[in-house]
PDB file of C-alpha atoms in Angstrom:
ATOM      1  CA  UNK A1431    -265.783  -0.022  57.057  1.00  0.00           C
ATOM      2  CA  UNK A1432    -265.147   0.275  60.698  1.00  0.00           C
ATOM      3  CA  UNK A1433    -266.363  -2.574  63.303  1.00  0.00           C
ATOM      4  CA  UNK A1434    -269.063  -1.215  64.405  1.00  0.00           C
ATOM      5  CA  UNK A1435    -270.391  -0.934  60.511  1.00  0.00           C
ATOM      6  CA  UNK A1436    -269.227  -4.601  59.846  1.00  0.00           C
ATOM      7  CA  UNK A1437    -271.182  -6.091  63.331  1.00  0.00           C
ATOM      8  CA  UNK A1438    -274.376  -4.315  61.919  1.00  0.00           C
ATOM      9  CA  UNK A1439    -273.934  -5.710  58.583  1.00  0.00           C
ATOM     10  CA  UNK A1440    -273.663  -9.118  60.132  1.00  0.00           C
ATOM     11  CA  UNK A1441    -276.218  -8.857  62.300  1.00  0.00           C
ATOM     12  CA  UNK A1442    -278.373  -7.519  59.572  1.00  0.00           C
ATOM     13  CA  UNK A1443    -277.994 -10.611  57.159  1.00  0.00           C
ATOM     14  CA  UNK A1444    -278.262 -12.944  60.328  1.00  0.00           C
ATOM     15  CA  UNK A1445    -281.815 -11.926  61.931  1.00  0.00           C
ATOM     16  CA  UNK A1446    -281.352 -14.929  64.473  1.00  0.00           C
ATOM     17  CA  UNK A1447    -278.905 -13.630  66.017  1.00  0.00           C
ATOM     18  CA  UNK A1448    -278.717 -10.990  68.558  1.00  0.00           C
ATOM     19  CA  UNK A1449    -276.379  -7.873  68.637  1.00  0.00           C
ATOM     20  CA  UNK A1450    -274.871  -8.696  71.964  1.00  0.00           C
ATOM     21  CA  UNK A1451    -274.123 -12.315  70.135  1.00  0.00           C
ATOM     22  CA  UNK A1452    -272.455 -11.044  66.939  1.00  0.00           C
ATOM     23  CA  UNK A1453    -270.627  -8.659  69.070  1.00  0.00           C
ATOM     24  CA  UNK A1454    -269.224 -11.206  70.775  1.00  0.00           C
ATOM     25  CA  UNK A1455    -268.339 -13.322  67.621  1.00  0.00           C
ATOM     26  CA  UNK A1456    -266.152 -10.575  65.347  1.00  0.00           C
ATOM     27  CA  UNK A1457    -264.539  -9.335  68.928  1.00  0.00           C
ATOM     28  CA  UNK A1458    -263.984 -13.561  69.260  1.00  0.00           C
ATOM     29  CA  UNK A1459    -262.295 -13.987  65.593  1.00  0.00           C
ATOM     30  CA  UNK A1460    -260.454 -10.807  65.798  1.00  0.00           C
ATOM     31  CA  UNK A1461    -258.851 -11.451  69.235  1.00  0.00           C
ATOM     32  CA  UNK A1462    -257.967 -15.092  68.141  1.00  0.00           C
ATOM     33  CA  UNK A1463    -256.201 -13.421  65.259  1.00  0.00           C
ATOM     34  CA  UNK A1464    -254.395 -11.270  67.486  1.00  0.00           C
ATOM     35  CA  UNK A1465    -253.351 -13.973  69.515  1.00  0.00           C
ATOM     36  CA  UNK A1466    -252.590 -16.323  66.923  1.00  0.00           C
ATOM     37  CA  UNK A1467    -249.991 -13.752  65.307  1.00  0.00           C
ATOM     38  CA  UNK A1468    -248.774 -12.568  69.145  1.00  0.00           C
ATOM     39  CA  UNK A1469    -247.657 -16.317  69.688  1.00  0.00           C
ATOM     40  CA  UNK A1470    -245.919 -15.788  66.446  1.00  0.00           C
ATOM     41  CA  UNK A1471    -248.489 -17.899  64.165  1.00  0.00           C
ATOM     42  CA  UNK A1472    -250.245 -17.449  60.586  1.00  0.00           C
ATOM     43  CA  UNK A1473    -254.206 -16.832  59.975  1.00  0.00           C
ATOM     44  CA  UNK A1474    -255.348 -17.633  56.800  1.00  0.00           C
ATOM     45  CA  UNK A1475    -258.286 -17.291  55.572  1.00  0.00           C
ATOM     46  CA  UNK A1476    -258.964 -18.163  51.955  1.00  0.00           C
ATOM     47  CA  UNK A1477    -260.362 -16.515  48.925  1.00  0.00           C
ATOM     48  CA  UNK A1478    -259.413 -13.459  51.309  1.00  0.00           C
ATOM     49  CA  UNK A1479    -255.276 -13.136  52.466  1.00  0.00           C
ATOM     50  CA  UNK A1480    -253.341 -14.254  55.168  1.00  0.00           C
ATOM     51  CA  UNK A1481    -251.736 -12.832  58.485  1.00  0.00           C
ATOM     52  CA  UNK A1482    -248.447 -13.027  59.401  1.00  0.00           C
ATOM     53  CA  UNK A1483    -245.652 -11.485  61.477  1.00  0.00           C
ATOM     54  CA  UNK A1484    -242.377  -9.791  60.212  1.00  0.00           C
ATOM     55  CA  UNK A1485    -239.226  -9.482  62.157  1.00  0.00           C
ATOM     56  CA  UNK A1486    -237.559  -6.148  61.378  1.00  0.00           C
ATOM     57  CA  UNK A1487    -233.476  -6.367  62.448  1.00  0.00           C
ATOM     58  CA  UNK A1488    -232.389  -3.690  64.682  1.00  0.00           C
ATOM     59  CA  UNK A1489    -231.011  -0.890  62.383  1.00  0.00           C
ATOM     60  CA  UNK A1490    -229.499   3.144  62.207  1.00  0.00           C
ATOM     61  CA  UNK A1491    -232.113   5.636  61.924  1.00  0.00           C
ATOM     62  CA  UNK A1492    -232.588   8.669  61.563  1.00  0.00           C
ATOM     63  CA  UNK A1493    -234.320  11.920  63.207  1.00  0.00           C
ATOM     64  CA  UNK A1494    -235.747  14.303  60.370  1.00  0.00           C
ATOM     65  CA  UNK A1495    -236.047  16.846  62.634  1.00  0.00           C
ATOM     66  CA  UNK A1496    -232.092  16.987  63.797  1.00  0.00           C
ATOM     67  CA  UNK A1497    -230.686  14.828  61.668  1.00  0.00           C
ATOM     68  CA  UNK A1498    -228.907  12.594  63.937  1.00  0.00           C
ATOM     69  CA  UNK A1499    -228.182   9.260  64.161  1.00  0.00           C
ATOM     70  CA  UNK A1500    -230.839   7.046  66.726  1.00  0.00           C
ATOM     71  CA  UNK A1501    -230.705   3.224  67.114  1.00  0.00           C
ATOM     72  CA  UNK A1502    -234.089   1.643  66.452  1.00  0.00           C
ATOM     73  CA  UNK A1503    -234.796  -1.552  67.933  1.00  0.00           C
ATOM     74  CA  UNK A1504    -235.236  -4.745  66.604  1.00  0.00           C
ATOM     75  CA  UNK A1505    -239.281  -5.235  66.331  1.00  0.00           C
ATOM     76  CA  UNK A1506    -242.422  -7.580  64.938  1.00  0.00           C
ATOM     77  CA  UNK A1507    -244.826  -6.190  62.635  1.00  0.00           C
ATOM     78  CA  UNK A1508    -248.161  -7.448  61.173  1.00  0.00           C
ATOM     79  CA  UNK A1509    -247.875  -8.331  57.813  1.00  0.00           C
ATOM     80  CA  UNK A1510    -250.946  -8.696  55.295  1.00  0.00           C
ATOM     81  CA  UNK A1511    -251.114 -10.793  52.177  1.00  0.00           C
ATOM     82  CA  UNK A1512    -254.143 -10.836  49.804  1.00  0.00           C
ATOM     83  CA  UNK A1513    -255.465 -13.769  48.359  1.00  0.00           C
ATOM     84  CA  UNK A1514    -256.315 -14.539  44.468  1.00  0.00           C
ATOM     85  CA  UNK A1515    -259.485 -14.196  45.540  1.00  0.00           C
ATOM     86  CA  UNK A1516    -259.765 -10.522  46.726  1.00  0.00           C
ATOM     87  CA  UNK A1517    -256.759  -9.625  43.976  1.00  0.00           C
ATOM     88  CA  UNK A1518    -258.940 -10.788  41.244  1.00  0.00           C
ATOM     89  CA  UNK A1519    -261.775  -9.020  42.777  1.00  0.00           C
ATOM     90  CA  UNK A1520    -260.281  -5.818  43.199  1.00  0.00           C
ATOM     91  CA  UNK A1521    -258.768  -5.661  39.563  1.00  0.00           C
ATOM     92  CA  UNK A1522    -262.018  -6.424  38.046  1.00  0.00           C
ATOM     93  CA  UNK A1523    -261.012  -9.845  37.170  1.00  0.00           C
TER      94      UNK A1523
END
């Protein structure tokens, strides 16, 4: 499902609203999620997972092409963790 799919499924089940409104509302939640986990913070939402960020330590890599030795910096990744909820769910529990 891409956004545009999940903002007409939402506005499909919720008649009352308009488009331009639930546009507004799932670009709302997702950019408080991104900004939540920029200023280093958790989302959780239950039944469903929660967001975090990961600090990966600075470390030797490698290029596969060459084969040579290149320093990759230190960086923060989004991390995903799936509630009972959705595990349960998706194992047909």
């Amino acid at each position: 499902m891409i956004r545009s799919e999940l903002i007409q499924r939402v506005a499909d089940d919720n008649p009352h609203l308009t488009q331009r409104d639930v546009e507004r509302i799932v670009g709302t939640i997702f950019e408080e999620i991104i900004q939540t986990m920029a200023d280093g913070g958790r989302v959780e939402l239950r039944g469903f997972g929660a967001f975090s960020v990961k600090k990966r330590d600075a470390r030797q890599g490698r290029n596969p092409r060459t084969g040579e030795s290149v320093a990759v910096e230190e960086k923060h990744v989004p991390f995903f963790k799936a509630g009972k909820l959705l595990r349960d769910r998706l194992n047909g529990s």
